[in-house]
XYZ file of C-alpha atoms in Angstrom:
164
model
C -180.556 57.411 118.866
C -181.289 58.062 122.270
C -184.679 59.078 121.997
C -184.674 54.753 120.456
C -183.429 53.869 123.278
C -186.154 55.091 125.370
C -188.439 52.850 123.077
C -189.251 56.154 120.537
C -190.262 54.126 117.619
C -190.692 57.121 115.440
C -187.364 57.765 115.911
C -186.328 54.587 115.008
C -187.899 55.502 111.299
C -186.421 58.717 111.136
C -183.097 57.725 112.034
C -183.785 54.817 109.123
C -185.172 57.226 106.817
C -182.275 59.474 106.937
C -179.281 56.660 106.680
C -181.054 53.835 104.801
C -179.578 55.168 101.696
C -175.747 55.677 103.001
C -176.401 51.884 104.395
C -177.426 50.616 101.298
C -174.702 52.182 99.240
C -171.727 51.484 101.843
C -173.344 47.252 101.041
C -173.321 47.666 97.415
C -169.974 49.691 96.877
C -168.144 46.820 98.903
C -169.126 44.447 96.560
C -172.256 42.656 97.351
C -174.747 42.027 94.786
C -177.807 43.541 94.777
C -180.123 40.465 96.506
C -177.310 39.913 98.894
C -176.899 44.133 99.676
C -180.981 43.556 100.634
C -180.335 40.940 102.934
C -177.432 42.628 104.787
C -179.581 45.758 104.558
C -182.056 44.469 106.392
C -180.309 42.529 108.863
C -178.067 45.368 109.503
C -181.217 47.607 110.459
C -182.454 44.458 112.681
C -179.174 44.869 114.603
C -179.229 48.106 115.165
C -182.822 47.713 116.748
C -182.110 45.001 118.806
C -178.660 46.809 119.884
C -180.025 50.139 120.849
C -178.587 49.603 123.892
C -175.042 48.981 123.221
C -175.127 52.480 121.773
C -172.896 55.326 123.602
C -174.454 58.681 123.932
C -171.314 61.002 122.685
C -170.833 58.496 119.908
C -171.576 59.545 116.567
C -174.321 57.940 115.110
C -172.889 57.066 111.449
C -170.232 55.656 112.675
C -171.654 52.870 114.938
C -174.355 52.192 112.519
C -171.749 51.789 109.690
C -169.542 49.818 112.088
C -172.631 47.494 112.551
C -173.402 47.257 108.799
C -169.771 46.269 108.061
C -169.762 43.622 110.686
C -172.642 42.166 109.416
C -171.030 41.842 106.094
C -167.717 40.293 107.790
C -170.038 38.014 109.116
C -171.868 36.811 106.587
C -168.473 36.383 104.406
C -167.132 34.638 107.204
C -170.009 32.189 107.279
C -169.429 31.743 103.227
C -166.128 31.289 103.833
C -164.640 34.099 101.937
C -161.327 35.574 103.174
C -159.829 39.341 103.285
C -156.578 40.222 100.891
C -154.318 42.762 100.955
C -152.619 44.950 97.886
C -149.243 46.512 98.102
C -149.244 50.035 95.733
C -149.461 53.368 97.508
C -150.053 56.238 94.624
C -153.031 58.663 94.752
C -156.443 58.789 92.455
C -156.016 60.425 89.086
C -158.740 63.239 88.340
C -161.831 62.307 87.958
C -163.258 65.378 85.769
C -164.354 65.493 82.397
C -164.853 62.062 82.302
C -168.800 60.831 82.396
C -167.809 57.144 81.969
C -165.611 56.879 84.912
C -167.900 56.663 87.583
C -169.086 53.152 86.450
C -165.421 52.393 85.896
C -164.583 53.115 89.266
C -167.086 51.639 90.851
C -166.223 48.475 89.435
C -162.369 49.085 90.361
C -163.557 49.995 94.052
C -165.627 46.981 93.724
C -162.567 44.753 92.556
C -160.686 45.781 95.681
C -159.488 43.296 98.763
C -162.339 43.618 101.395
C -160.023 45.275 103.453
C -159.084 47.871 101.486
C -162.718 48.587 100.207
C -163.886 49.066 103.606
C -161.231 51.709 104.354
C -161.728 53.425 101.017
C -165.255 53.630 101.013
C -164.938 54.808 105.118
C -161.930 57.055 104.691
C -162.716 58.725 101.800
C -166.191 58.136 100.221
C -168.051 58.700 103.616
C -165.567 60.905 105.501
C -164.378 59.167 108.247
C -161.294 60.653 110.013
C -158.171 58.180 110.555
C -158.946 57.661 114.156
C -162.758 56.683 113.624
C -161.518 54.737 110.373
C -159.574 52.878 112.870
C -162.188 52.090 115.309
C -164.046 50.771 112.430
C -161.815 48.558 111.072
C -160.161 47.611 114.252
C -156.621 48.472 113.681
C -154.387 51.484 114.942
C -154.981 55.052 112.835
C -151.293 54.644 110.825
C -152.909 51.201 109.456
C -156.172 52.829 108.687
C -154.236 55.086 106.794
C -152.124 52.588 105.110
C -154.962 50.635 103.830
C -156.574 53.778 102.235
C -152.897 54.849 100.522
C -153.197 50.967 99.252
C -156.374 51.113 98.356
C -155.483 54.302 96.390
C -153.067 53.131 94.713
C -154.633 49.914 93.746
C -157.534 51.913 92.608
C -155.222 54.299 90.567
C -153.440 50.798 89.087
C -156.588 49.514 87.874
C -157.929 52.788 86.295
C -154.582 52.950 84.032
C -153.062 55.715 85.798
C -149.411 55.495 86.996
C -147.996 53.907 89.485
């Protein structure tokens, strides 16, 4: 990212080539349809251009670009007018194994999720991110970062039959 910020438009493309997909996929899994995931895409990738600068060497790279492509979806909600719920179990996942079909049921329970607890799911524990960066992201202290993903867990295990 530095090397962008010197103007290095090849690595610009590289650094799009390499995260485009984990972009993309962070839009769709929170629940944007696939014409609407495009357009967030692309403005997300437009921000980060035209923000270069705001970037802190030190700060890891995933992280601010998935913090930009999750406050361009905020935005865009905002501007439709949707709002952010909340859900109130706290149980873990049941096992995914052995199970071929579950994917596309879970992604359709992940999917169903309040915004807020999507986010921190997918963050948390689809891409990784440790409480304290989960945090930053979402803009609340580490023990509600962790909150929303036990919520989001349990929600998640709710929905997918298991108990609660």
């Amino acid at each position: 990212m530095l090397r962008v910020q010197n103007g290095d438009e090849r690595s610009y493309e590289v650094l799009f080539e390499r995260h485009s997909r984990a972009v993309h996929g962070l839009l769709r899994r929170s629940g944007e349809p696939p014409e609407r995931a495009a357009e967030l895409f692309q403005d997300t990738w437009l921000k980060v251009y035209r923000g270069r600068a705001t970037y802190q060497p030190g700060q890891r790279f995933r992280s601010w670009l998935f913090g930009i492509a999750l406050n361009t979806r905020r935005d865009a909600a905002r501007r439709a007018g949707r709002t952010i719920h909340e859900a109130e179990e706290d149980v873990n996942l049941p096992t995914l194994r052995g199970n071929p079909d579950l994917k596309l049921t879970l992604d359709a329970a992940i999917e169903s999720l309040p915004d807020s607890l999507r986010e921190a799911f997918l963050l948390g524990v689809v891409y990784g991110f440790d409480h304290n960066e989960l945090a930053g992201q979402l803009g609340v202290s580490p023990d509600n970062a962790r909150a929303r993903v036990s919520r989001a867990r349990a929600a998640l295990r709710v929905k997918l039959g298991g108990e609660a």
